[in-house]
CSV table of C-alpha atoms in Angstrom, one decimal:
chain,number,residue,atom,x,y,z
A,1,UNK,CA,0.0,0.0,0.0
A,2,UNK,CA,1.4,3.4,-1.0
A,3,UNK,CA,1.3,6.3,1.5
A,4,UNK,CA,-1.1,8.1,-0.9
A,5,UNK,CA,-3.5,5.2,-0.8
A,6,UNK,CA,-3.2,5.1,3.0
A,7,UNK,CA,-4.0,8.9,3.1
A,8,UNK,CA,-7.3,8.4,1.2
A,9,UNK,CA,-8.2,5.4,3.4
A,10,UNK,CA,-7.7,7.5,6.6
A,11,UNK,CA,-10.8,9.4,5.4
A,12,UNK,CA,-12.8,6.5,4.1
A,13,UNK,CA,-12.2,4.1,7.0
A,14,UNK,CA,-14.1,6.0,9.8
A,15,UNK,CA,-16.8,6.9,7.3
A,16,UNK,CA,-17.3,3.2,6.3
A,17,UNK,CA,-17.0,2.3,10.0
A,18,UNK,CA,-19.9,4.7,10.9
A,19,UNK,CA,-22.1,2.9,8.4
A,20,UNK,CA,-21.3,-0.5,9.7
A,21,UNK,CA,-21.7,0.6,13.3
A,22,UNK,CA,-25.2,1.9,12.4
A,23,UNK,CA,-26.2,-1.4,10.6
A,24,UNK,CA,-25.1,-3.5,13.6
A,25,UNK,CA,-26.7,-1.4,16.3
A,26,UNK,CA,-29.0,-4.2,17.5
A,27,UNK,CA,-26.0,-6.4,18.3
A,28,UNK,CA,-23.9,-4.5,20.9
A,29,UNK,CA,-21.0,-6.8,20.9
A,30,UNK,CA,-20.7,-6.8,17.1
A,31,UNK,CA,-21.2,-3.0,17.1
A,32,UNK,CA,-18.4,-2.5,19.6
A,33,UNK,CA,-16.1,-4.9,17.7
A,34,UNK,CA,-16.6,-3.0,14.5
A,35,UNK,CA,-15.9,0.3,16.4
A,36,UNK,CA,-12.6,-1.1,17.7
A,37,UNK,CA,-11.6,-2.6,14.4
A,38,UNK,CA,-12.3,0.7,12.7
A,39,UNK,CA,-10.3,2.7,15.3
A,40,UNK,CA,-7.3,0.3,15.1
A,41,UNK,CA,-7.4,0.3,11.3
A,42,UNK,CA,-7.4,4.1,11.2
A,43,UNK,CA,-4.4,4.3,13.5
A,44,UNK,CA,-2.5,1.7,11.4
A,45,UNK,CA,-3.2,3.8,8.2
A,46,UNK,CA,-2.0,7.0,9.8
A,47,UNK,CA,1.2,5.1,10.8
A,48,UNK,CA,1.7,4.1,7.2
A,49,UNK,CA,1.3,7.8,6.1
A,50,UNK,CA,4.0,8.7,8.8
A,51,UNK,CA,6.3,6.0,7.4
A,52,UNK,CA,5.9,7.5,3.9
A,53,UNK,CA,6.5,11.0,5.1
A,54,UNK,CA,9.7,9.9,6.9
A,55,UNK,CA,10.8,8.0,3.8
A,56,UNK,CA,10.4,11.0,1.6
A,57,UNK,CA,7.5,9.7,-0.4
A,58,UNK,CA,5.6,12.3,-2.4
A,59,UNK,CA,2.2,12.4,-0.6
A,60,UNK,CA,-0.7,14.4,-1.9
A,61,UNK,CA,-3.8,14.1,-3.9
A,62,UNK,CA,-6.4,16.5,-5.3
A,63,UNK,CA,-9.9,15.0,-5.7
A,64,UNK,CA,-11.3,17.8,-7.8
A,65,UNK,CA,-10.9,21.5,-8.6
A,66,UNK,CA,-13.4,23.9,-7.2
A,67,UNK,CA,-12.0,27.1,-8.7
A,68,UNK,CA,-8.8,28.4,-10.1
A,69,UNK,CA,-6.0,27.7,-7.6
A,70,UNK,CA,-8.3,25.8,-5.2
A,71,UNK,CA,-9.4,22.2,-5.0
A,72,UNK,CA,-10.5,19.6,-2.5
A,73,UNK,CA,-7.0,18.3,-1.7
A,74,UNK,CA,-5.0,16.4,0.9
A,75,UNK,CA,-1.4,16.1,1.8
A,76,UNK,CA,0.7,15.8,5.0
A,77,UNK,CA,3.5,17.5,6.8
A,78,UNK,CA,4.9,17.2,10.4
A,79,UNK,CA,2.2,19.2,12.1
A,80,UNK,CA,-0.7,17.4,10.4
A,81,UNK,CA,0.7,13.9,11.0
A,82,UNK,CA,1.1,14.7,14.7
A,83,UNK,CA,-2.5,15.7,14.9
A,84,UNK,CA,-3.6,12.7,13.0
A,85,UNK,CA,-1.6,10.3,15.1
A,86,UNK,CA,-3.0,11.8,18.3
A,87,UNK,CA,-6.6,11.8,17.1
A,88,UNK,CA,-6.5,8.2,15.7
A,89,UNK,CA,-4.4,6.7,18.5
A,90,UNK,CA,-6.5,8.2,21.3
A,91,UNK,CA,-9.7,7.1,19.5
A,92,UNK,CA,-8.6,3.5,20.1
A,93,UNK,CA,-8.2,4.2,23.8
A,94,UNK,CA,-11.4,6.2,24.1
A,95,UNK,CA,-13.3,3.4,22.4
A,96,UNK,CA,-12.2,0.9,25.1
A,97,UNK,CA,-13.1,3.5,27.7
A,98,UNK,CA,-16.5,4.2,26.2
A,99,UNK,CA,-17.5,0.5,26.2
A,100,UNK,CA,-17.2,0.4,30.0
A,101,UNK,CA,-18.7,3.9,30.5
A,102,UNK,CA,-21.7,3.5,28.2
A,103,UNK,CA,-22.6,0.1,29.6
A,104,UNK,CA,-21.8,1.1,33.2
A,105,UNK,CA,-24.2,4.0,33.1
A,106,UNK,CA,-26.8,2.2,30.9
A,107,UNK,CA,-26.8,5.1,28.4
A,108,UNK,CA,-29.5,5.2,25.7
A,109,UNK,CA,-28.8,5.7,22.0
A,110,UNK,CA,-25.5,4.0,22.2
A,111,UNK,CA,-25.4,3.2,18.5
A,112,UNK,CA,-26.0,6.8,17.5
A,113,UNK,CA,-23.1,7.7,19.9
A,114,UNK,CA,-20.6,5.4,18.2
A,115,UNK,CA,-21.8,6.4,14.7
A,116,UNK,CA,-21.3,10.1,15.5
A,117,UNK,CA,-18.0,9.4,17.1
A,118,UNK,CA,-16.7,7.7,13.9
A,119,UNK,CA,-18.0,10.6,11.8
A,120,UNK,CA,-16.2,13.0,14.1
A,121,UNK,CA,-13.0,11.2,13.5
A,122,UNK,CA,-13.6,11.4,9.7
A,123,UNK,CA,-13.8,15.2,10.2
A,124,UNK,CA,-10.7,15.2,12.3
A,125,UNK,CA,-8.7,13.3,9.7
A,126,UNK,CA,-10.0,15.7,7.0
A,127,UNK,CA,-8.8,18.7,9.1
A,128,UNK,CA,-5.4,17.0,9.7
A,129,UNK,CA,-4.6,16.2,6.1
A,130,UNK,CA,-6.2,19.2,4.4
A,131,UNK,CA,-3.9,20.7,1.8
A,132,UNK,CA,-5.6,24.1,1.7
A,133,UNK,CA,-7.9,26.3,3.8
A,134,UNK,CA,-11.1,25.4,1.8
A,135,UNK,CA,-10.7,21.7,2.5
A,136,UNK,CA,-9.9,22.4,6.1
A,137,UNK,CA,-13.0,24.6,6.5
A,138,UNK,CA,-15.3,21.9,5.1
A,139,UNK,CA,-14.0,19.2,7.5
A,140,UNK,CA,-13.8,21.7,10.4
A,141,UNK,CA,-17.6,22.1,9.9
A,142,UNK,CA,-18.1,18.3,9.6
A,143,UNK,CA,-16.5,18.0,13.0
A,144,UNK,CA,-18.8,20.6,14.5
A,145,UNK,CA,-22.0,19.1,13.2
A,146,UNK,CA,-21.1,15.5,13.9
A,147,UNK,CA,-20.3,16.3,17.6
A,148,UNK,CA,-23.5,18.2,18.2
A,149,UNK,CA,-25.6,15.0,18.7
A,150,UNK,CA,-22.8,13.8,21.1
A,151,UNK,CA,-23.1,17.0,23.2
A,152,UNK,CA,-26.9,16.7,23.4
A,153,UNK,CA,-26.7,12.9,23.9
A,154,UNK,CA,-28.7,12.8,27.1
A,155,UNK,CA,-31.7,14.6,25.5
A,156,UNK,CA,-32.8,16.5,28.5
A,157,UNK,CA,-33.3,20.3,28.7
A,158,UNK,CA,-29.9,20.9,30.1
A,159,UNK,CA,-28.2,18.9,27.3
A,160,UNK,CA,-30.2,20.7,24.6
A,161,UNK,CA,-29.3,24.1,26.1
A,162,UNK,CA,-25.7,23.2,26.2
A,163,UNK,CA,-25.9,21.9,22.6
A,164,UNK,CA,-27.5,25.2,21.4
A,165,UNK,CA,-24.6,27.1,22.9
A,166,UNK,CA,-22.1,24.7,21.5
A,167,UNK,CA,-23.4,24.8,17.9
A,168,UNK,CA,-24.4,28.4,18.0
A,169,UNK,CA,-21.0,29.8,18.9
A,170,UNK,CA,-19.0,27.4,16.7
A,171,UNK,CA,-21.2,27.9,13.6
A,172,UNK,CA,-21.6,31.7,14.1
A,173,UNK,CA,-17.9,32.3,14.4
A,174,UNK,CA,-17.1,30.1,11.4
A,175,UNK,CA,-19.6,31.9,9.2
A,176,UNK,CA,-19.0,35.5,10.5
A,177,UNK,CA,-15.2,35.4,10.9
A,178,UNK,CA,-13.5,32.3,9.6
A,179,UNK,CA,-15.2,32.1,6.1
A,180,UNK,CA,-14.6,35.8,5.3
A,181,UNK,CA,-11.0,35.4,6.4
A,182,UNK,CA,-10.5,32.5,4.0
A,183,UNK,CA,-12.2,34.4,1.1
A,184,UNK,CA,-9.9,37.4,1.9
A,185,UNK,CA,-6.8,35.1,1.7
A,186,UNK,CA,-7.9,33.9,-1.7
A,187,UNK,CA,-8.6,37.4,-3.0
A,188,UNK,CA,-5.2,38.5,-1.9
A,189,UNK,CA,-3.0,35.5,-2.8
A,190,UNK,CA,-5.0,33.7,-5.5
A,191,UNK,CA,-4.6,30.4,-3.7
A,192,UNK,CA,-5.5,28.8,-0.4
A,193,UNK,CA,-2.7,26.2,-0.3
A,194,UNK,CA,-0.7,25.7,2.8
A,195,UNK,CA,2.9,26.5,1.9
A,196,UNK,CA,6.1,26.7,4.0
A,197,UNK,CA,6.8,30.4,4.6
A,198,UNK,CA,3.2,31.3,3.9
A,199,UNK,CA,1.4,32.8,0.9
A,200,UNK,CA,0.6,36.3,2.0
A,201,UNK,CA,3.9,38.1,1.9
A,202,UNK,CA,3.9,40.5,-1.0
A,203,UNK,CA,0.2,39.9,-1.6
A,204,UNK,CA,-1.4,41.7,1.4
A,205,UNK,CA,-0.4,44.9,3.1
A,206,UNK,CA,0.9,44.4,6.6
A,207,UNK,CA,-1.7,46.7,8.1
A,208,UNK,CA,-4.6,44.8,6.6
A,209,UNK,CA,-3.1,41.6,7.9
A,210,UNK,CA,-3.8,42.7,11.5
A,211,UNK,CA,-7.5,42.5,10.8
A,212,UNK,CA,-7.1,39.2,9.0
A,213,UNK,CA,-5.3,37.7,11.9
A,214,UNK,CA,-8.1,38.7,14.3
A,215,UNK,CA,-10.6,37.1,12.0
A,216,UNK,CA,-8.8,33.9,12.2
A,217,UNK,CA,-8.2,34.1,15.9
A,218,UNK,CA,-11.9,34.5,16.7
A,219,UNK,CA,-13.2,32.5,13.7
A,220,UNK,CA,-11.4,29.4,14.9
A,221,UNK,CA,-13.5,29.3,18.0
A,222,UNK,CA,-12.5,25.7,18.7
A,223,UNK,CA,-9.3,27.1,20.0
A,224,UNK,CA,-11.5,28.8,22.7
A,225,UNK,CA,-9.7,32.1,23.0
A,226,UNK,CA,-11.8,34.5,25.1
A,227,UNK,CA,-14.5,35.7,24.5
A,228,UNK,CA,-15.5,32.9,22.1
A,229,UNK,CA,-14.9,30.2,24.7
A,230,UNK,CA,-18.3,29.6,26.2
A,231,UNK,CA,-19.2,26.7,24.0
A,232,UNK,CA,-16.6,24.6,25.8
A,233,UNK,CA,-17.9,24.6,29.4
A,234,UNK,CA,-21.5,24.4,27.9
A,235,UNK,CA,-20.5,21.1,26.3
A,236,UNK,CA,-19.8,19.5,29.7
A,237,UNK,CA,-23.3,18.3,29.7
A,238,UNK,CA,-22.1,15.5,27.4
A,239,UNK,CA,-21.1,12.0,28.6
A,240,UNK,CA,-17.4,11.8,29.7
A,241,UNK,CA,-16.2,9.9,26.6
A,242,UNK,CA,-17.6,12.9,24.6
A,243,UNK,CA,-15.7,15.3,26.9
A,244,UNK,CA,-12.6,13.3,26.1
A,245,UNK,CA,-13.3,13.6,22.4
A,246,UNK,CA,-13.9,17.4,22.8
A,247,UNK,CA,-10.9,18.1,25.0
A,248,UNK,CA,-8.2,15.7,23.9
A,249,UNK,CA,-8.9,13.7,20.8
A,250,UNK,CA,-10.4,16.0,18.1
A,251,UNK,CA,-12.4,19.1,18.6
A,252,UNK,CA,-10.2,21.5,20.6
A,253,UNK,CA,-7.1,20.1,19.0
A,254,UNK,CA,-8.6,20.9,15.6
A,255,UNK,CA,-8.8,24.5,16.8
A,256,UNK,CA,-5.3,25.0,17.9
A,257,UNK,CA,-4.0,22.9,15.0
A,258,UNK,CA,-5.8,25.2,12.6
A,259,UNK,CA,-4.5,28.4,14.1
A,260,UNK,CA,-0.9,27.0,14.3
A,261,UNK,CA,-1.2,25.9,10.7
A,262,UNK,CA,-2.4,29.3,9.6
A,263,UNK,CA,0.4,31.1,11.4
A,264,UNK,CA,3.1,28.9,9.8
A,265,UNK,CA,1.7,28.0,6.4
A,266,UNK,CA,-0.7,30.9,5.5
A,267,UNK,CA,0.8,34.0,7.0
A,268,UNK,CA,4.4,32.7,7.5
A,269,UNK,CA,6.2,33.6,10.7
A,270,UNK,CA,8.6,36.0,9.0
A,271,UNK,CA,5.7,38.0,7.4
A,272,UNK,CA,3.6,37.8,10.5
A,273,UNK,CA,6.4,39.3,12.6
A,274,UNK,CA,6.1,42.5,10.3
A,275,UNK,CA,2.4,42.8,10.9
A,276,UNK,CA,1.5,45.8,13.1
A,277,UNK,CA,0.0,45.0,16.4
A,278,UNK,CA,0.2,41.2,15.8
A,279,UNK,CA,1.2,41.1,19.5
A,280,UNK,CA,-2.5,41.6,20.3
A,281,UNK,CA,-3.0,37.9,19.6
A,282,UNK,CA,-0.3,37.1,22.2
A,283,UNK,CA,-2.0,39.3,24.8
A,284,UNK,CA,-5.4,37.9,24.1
A,285,UNK,CA,-4.1,34.3,24.5
A,286,UNK,CA,-2.2,35.3,27.6
A,287,UNK,CA,-5.2,36.9,29.2
A,288,UNK,CA,-7.2,33.7,28.4
A,289,UNK,CA,-4.7,31.6,30.1
A,290,UNK,CA,-4.8,33.5,33.3
A,291,UNK,CA,-8.5,34.3,33.3
A,292,UNK,CA,-9.5,30.7,32.7
A,293,UNK,CA,-7.2,29.5,35.5
A,294,UNK,CA,-8.8,32.1,37.9
A,295,UNK,CA,-12.3,30.8,36.9
A,296,UNK,CA,-11.1,27.2,37.4
A,297,UNK,CA,-10.1,28.1,41.0
A,298,UNK,CA,-13.8,28.9,41.7
A,299,UNK,CA,-15.3,25.7,40.3
A,300,UNK,CA,-16.7,22.9,42.5
A,301,UNK,CA,-17.7,20.5,39.7
A,302,UNK,CA,-14.9,18.3,38.5
A,303,UNK,CA,-15.8,18.5,34.8
A,304,UNK,CA,-16.3,22.2,34.8
A,305,UNK,CA,-12.9,22.7,36.4
A,306,UNK,CA,-11.4,20.6,33.7
A,307,UNK,CA,-13.2,22.6,31.1
A,308,UNK,CA,-11.7,25.9,32.2
A,309,UNK,CA,-8.4,24.2,32.6
A,310,UNK,CA,-8.6,23.2,28.9
A,311,UNK,CA,-9.4,26.7,27.9
A,312,UNK,CA,-6.2,27.9,29.5
A,313,UNK,CA,-4.1,25.1,28.2
A,314,UNK,CA,-5.3,25.7,24.6
A,315,UNK,CA,-4.3,29.3,24.9
A,316,UNK,CA,-0.8,28.2,25.9
A,317,UNK,CA,-0.6,26.7,22.3
A,318,UNK,CA,-2.1,29.8,20.7
A,319,UNK,CA,0.3,32.1,22.6
A,320,UNK,CA,3.3,30.0,21.8
A,321,UNK,CA,2.4,29.9,18.1
A,322,UNK,CA,2.0,33.7,18.0
A,323,UNK,CA,5.4,34.4,19.7
A,324,UNK,CA,6.9,33.5,16.3
A,325,UNK,CA,10.1,32.1,17.7
A,326,UNK,CA,11.3,28.7,16.4
A,327,UNK,CA,11.4,27.1,19.9
A,328,UNK,CA,8.0,28.4,20.8
A,329,UNK,CA,6.5,26.9,17.5
A,330,UNK,CA,8.0,23.6,18.5
A,331,UNK,CA,6.6,24.0,21.9
A,332,UNK,CA,3.1,24.7,20.5
A,333,UNK,CA,3.3,21.4,18.4
A,334,UNK,CA,4.6,19.4,21.4
A,335,UNK,CA,1.8,20.7,23.7
A,336,UNK,CA,-0.8,19.4,21.3
A,337,UNK,CA,0.4,16.0,22.2
A,338,UNK,CA,1.3,16.7,25.9
A,339,UNK,CA,-2.1,18.2,26.6
A,340,UNK,CA,-3.9,15.4,24.8
A,341,UNK,CA,-2.3,12.7,27.0
A,342,UNK,CA,-2.7,14.6,30.2
A,343,UNK,CA,-6.2,16.0,29.7
A,344,UNK,CA,-7.8,12.8,28.4
A,345,UNK,CA,-6.4,11.1,31.5
A,346,UNK,CA,-8.2,13.7,33.7
A,347,UNK,CA,-11.5,13.3,31.9
A,348,UNK,CA,-11.2,9.5,32.0
A,349,UNK,CA,-10.7,9.7,35.8
A,350,UNK,CA,-13.7,12.1,36.2
A,351,UNK,CA,-15.9,9.6,34.3
A,352,UNK,CA,-14.6,6.6,36.3
A,353,UNK,CA,-15.4,8.4,39.5
A,354,UNK,CA,-18.9,9.1,38.3
A,355,UNK,CA,-19.5,5.5,37.2
A,356,UNK,CA,-18.1,4.0,40.4
A,357,UNK,CA,-19.5,6.4,43.0
A,358,UNK,CA,-21.8,8.9,41.2
A,359,UNK,CA,-19.7,11.7,42.6
A,360,UNK,CA,-19.3,14.8,40.5
A,361,UNK,CA,-18.2,17.5,43.0
A,362,UNK,CA,-14.7,18.2,44.3
A,363,UNK,CA,-16.0,18.3,47.9
A,364,UNK,CA,-17.0,14.7,47.6
A,365,UNK,CA,-13.5,13.4,46.9
A,366,UNK,CA,-12.2,13.1,50.4
A,367,UNK,CA,-10.3,9.8,50.8
A,368,UNK,CA,-11.4,8.5,47.5
A,369,UNK,CA,-7.8,7.7,46.5
A,370,UNK,CA,-7.9,4.7,48.8
A,371,UNK,CA,-11.1,3.3,47.3
A,372,UNK,CA,-9.9,4.1,43.7
A,373,UNK,CA,-6.1,4.0,43.8
A,374,UNK,CA,-5.5,3.4,40.1
A,375,UNK,CA,-7.9,6.1,39.1
A,376,UNK,CA,-6.7,8.8,41.5
A,377,UNK,CA,-3.0,8.0,40.8
A,378,UNK,CA,-3.7,8.5,37.1
A,379,UNK,CA,-5.5,11.8,38.0
A,380,UNK,CA,-2.4,12.9,39.9
A,381,UNK,CA,-0.2,12.2,36.9
A,382,UNK,CA,-2.6,14.1,34.6
A,383,UNK,CA,-2.8,17.1,37.0
A,384,UNK,CA,1.0,17.3,37.4
A,385,UNK,CA,1.3,17.3,33.6
A,386,UNK,CA,-1.1,20.3,33.4
A,387,UNK,CA,1.0,22.1,36.0
A,388,UNK,CA,4.2,21.2,34.1
A,389,UNK,CA,6.0,19.1,36.7
A,390,UNK,CA,8.6,16.6,35.6
A,391,UNK,CA,8.6,13.7,34.8
A,392,UNK,CA,5.4,14.4,32.8
A,393,UNK,CA,4.6,15.4,29.3
A,394,UNK,CA,3.5,18.9,30.3
A,395,UNK,CA,7.0,19.8,31.5
A,396,UNK,CA,8.5,19.1,28.0
A,397,UNK,CA,6.3,21.5,26.1
A,398,UNK,CA,6.5,24.1,28.9
A,399,UNK,CA,10.3,24.0,28.7
A,400,UNK,CA,10.0,25.0,25.0
A,401,UNK,CA,7.4,27.7,25.8
A,402,UNK,CA,9.9,29.3,28.2
A,403,UNK,CA,12.8,28.8,25.8
A,404,UNK,CA,10.8,30.4,22.9
A,405,UNK,CA,9.7,33.3,25.1
A,406,UNK,CA,13.4,33.9,26.0
A,407,UNK,CA,14.4,33.5,22.4
A,408,UNK,CA,12.0,36.3,21.5
A,409,UNK,CA,12.7,38.4,24.6
A,410,UNK,CA,9.0,38.2,25.4
A,411,UNK,CA,8.7,38.8,29.1
A,412,UNK,CA,4.9,39.0,29.0
A,413,UNK,CA,4.8,35.4,28.0
A,414,UNK,CA,7.2,34.4,30.7
A,415,UNK,CA,5.1,36.2,33.3
A,416,UNK,CA,1.9,34.4,32.0
A,417,UNK,CA,3.7,31.1,32.3
A,418,UNK,CA,4.8,31.7,35.9
A,419,UNK,CA,1.4,33.0,37.1
A,420,UNK,CA,-0.6,30.3,35.3
A,421,UNK,CA,1.7,27.5,36.7
A,422,UNK,CA,1.0,28.8,40.2
A,423,UNK,CA,-2.8,28.9,39.5
A,424,UNK,CA,-2.8,25.4,38.0
A,425,UNK,CA,-1.1,24.1,41.1
A,426,UNK,CA,-3.6,26.0,43.3
A,427,UNK,CA,-6.6,24.2,41.8
A,428,UNK,CA,-5.1,20.8,41.1
A,429,UNK,CA,-3.0,20.0,44.1
A,430,UNK,CA,-5.9,20.4,46.7
A,431,UNK,CA,-7.8,17.7,44.8
A,432,UNK,CA,-4.9,15.3,45.1
A,433,UNK,CA,-4.6,16.2,48.8
A,434,UNK,CA,-8.3,15.5,49.3
A,435,UNK,CA,-8.1,12.2,47.6
A,436,UNK,CA,-5.2,10.7,49.5
A,437,UNK,CA,-4.8,12.7,52.7
A,438,UNK,CA,-8.3,13.6,54.0
A,439,UNK,CA,-10.6,11.3,55.8
A,440,UNK,CA,-13.5,9.9,53.8
A,441,UNK,CA,-17.1,10.6,54.7
A,442,UNK,CA,-18.2,7.2,56.1
A,443,UNK,CA,-21.8,7.9,55.2
A,444,UNK,CA,-21.1,7.9,51.5
A,445,UNK,CA,-21.9,4.9,49.4
A,446,UNK,CA,-19.4,2.0,49.4
A,447,UNK,CA,-17.7,1.6,46.1
A,448,UNK,CA,-14.5,0.4,44.4
A,449,UNK,CA,-12.8,1.1,41.0
A,450,UNK,CA,-14.8,1.6,37.8
A,451,UNK,CA,-15.2,-1.2,35.2
A,452,UNK,CA,-11.9,-2.7,34.1
A,453,UNK,CA,-12.0,-1.3,30.6
A,454,UNK,CA,-12.2,2.2,32.0
A,455,UNK,CA,-9.4,1.7,34.4
A,456,UNK,CA,-7.2,0.1,31.8
A,457,UNK,CA,-7.8,3.1,29.4
A,458,UNK,CA,-7.0,5.7,32.0
A,459,UNK,CA,-3.9,3.8,33.2
A,460,UNK,CA,-2.6,3.7,29.6
A,461,UNK,CA,-3.1,7.4,29.0
A,462,UNK,CA,-1.4,8.2,32.4
A,463,UNK,CA,1.5,6.0,31.3
A,464,UNK,CA,1.7,7.8,28.0
A,465,UNK,CA,1.8,11.1,29.9
A,466,UNK,CA,4.9,9.8,31.7
A,467,UNK,CA,6.6,8.1,28.8
A,468,UNK,CA,6.4,11.3,26.7
A,469,UNK,CA,8.8,13.0,29.1
A,470,UNK,CA,11.4,10.3,28.4
A,471,UNK,CA,10.7,9.3,24.9
A,472,UNK,CA,9.7,12.5,23.1
A,473,UNK,CA,12.8,12.5,20.8
A,474,UNK,CA,11.0,11.2,17.6
A,475,UNK,CA,8.2,13.7,18.0
A,476,UNK,CA,10.7,16.5,18.7
A,477,UNK,CA,12.7,15.6,15.6
A,478,UNK,CA,9.6,15.4,13.4
A,479,UNK,CA,8.2,18.7,14.6
A,480,UNK,CA,11.5,20.5,14.4
A,481,UNK,CA,11.1,20.3,10.6
A,482,UNK,CA,8.2,22.8,10.6
A,483,UNK,CA,10.6,25.6,11.7
A,484,UNK,CA,13.6,24.5,9.5
A,485,UNK,CA,13.2,27.7,7.4
A,486,UNK,CA,12.6,30.1,10.3
A,487,UNK,CA,15.1,32.7,11.2
């Protein structure tokens, strides 16, 4: 199989899987077997594309031309293959986790759940391998629409209200800001292709580029830069496997991936550095990091705390990308992986706690570490990674954030990193303390660990969070290629 064939199959496999899952809905074991086979097959195909990229194979295909200089086309490069590897690999783990969660909570409409999950991965693969902004926009919207039924899965008034906020903000920002930005790029450059060094230098006045940058920043609302962040906590009404999809596997990663790709391959870092007031993006992202962390401090619900933590962590990536220093761009790419491993672990643990004990509030966690030692140890690993403590994945990307800020003499970013690290510690460490060092309320229901598939999944992602600290060399070498031409 050629890498080009594998690239096309990464799109067709989850789409075909969604059809087969829908057809086998009345046989849960067969349905879940097809889900797992589809997920594993997709991951294997992405690995084949990675092998082709490393071997120097020419990878790229245009399905058809839409207009002069623009077609529905796909290719790959280091940033896209990283996103695809994370999304497809964590789909395997999330599927294992979902089997235990959905059965453990006796959720309704499980077939619809798995069908939409597969379609969402189809959208994520399309975003990852898009060769131009038009293709990316189409699959970005597929991802939004396919995840709406997942957000509203429970079907009650609260779920429907959360779904309206989710869909309303994401669709409105796409139509009002992102689509005009893409049209503007085409009008200026005559193409929408992603190219090393960008396509706007010499085609768009630097002053106009400031407005264009703001359109992208707020148009890509999946990156959750304030004030277009409210969709993310609203989506916490969804089942925990969906939260994992939103926060670690696909949706938010599609947002920060898109912005990073636009910075590097549409604007170009050298050109963007000449744009007046481009630092506004850095300040907005920095404000989001600190503000989201302050809001997280006030949360009492576990999932809402994790939601605001995600908003802050995403803006780490946006801020690093906008610093425009080579080391910060590498840090942005690395944090896409580091945050994925750590945050999916935290959401997995939140779901495991709910399934085993029906507890959803931080105040209910006293002593729970002794009833659920595997779950709460995994939580501690994920939390320490969000803080940036070695030996976890979060330390690696934060190291490059700091190095990039120093490389660019950006003391604002350094200050944000220091303050946010302290705030992250302030809301995560007390939870770990409660779980292992405070006496349990003896009146609470007796319980043990969640189903074994859930515990196995969260232990695996916690292990990946630790392993990334020691074995990040191949990812670092791959992602260093994206800044090879930067000064």
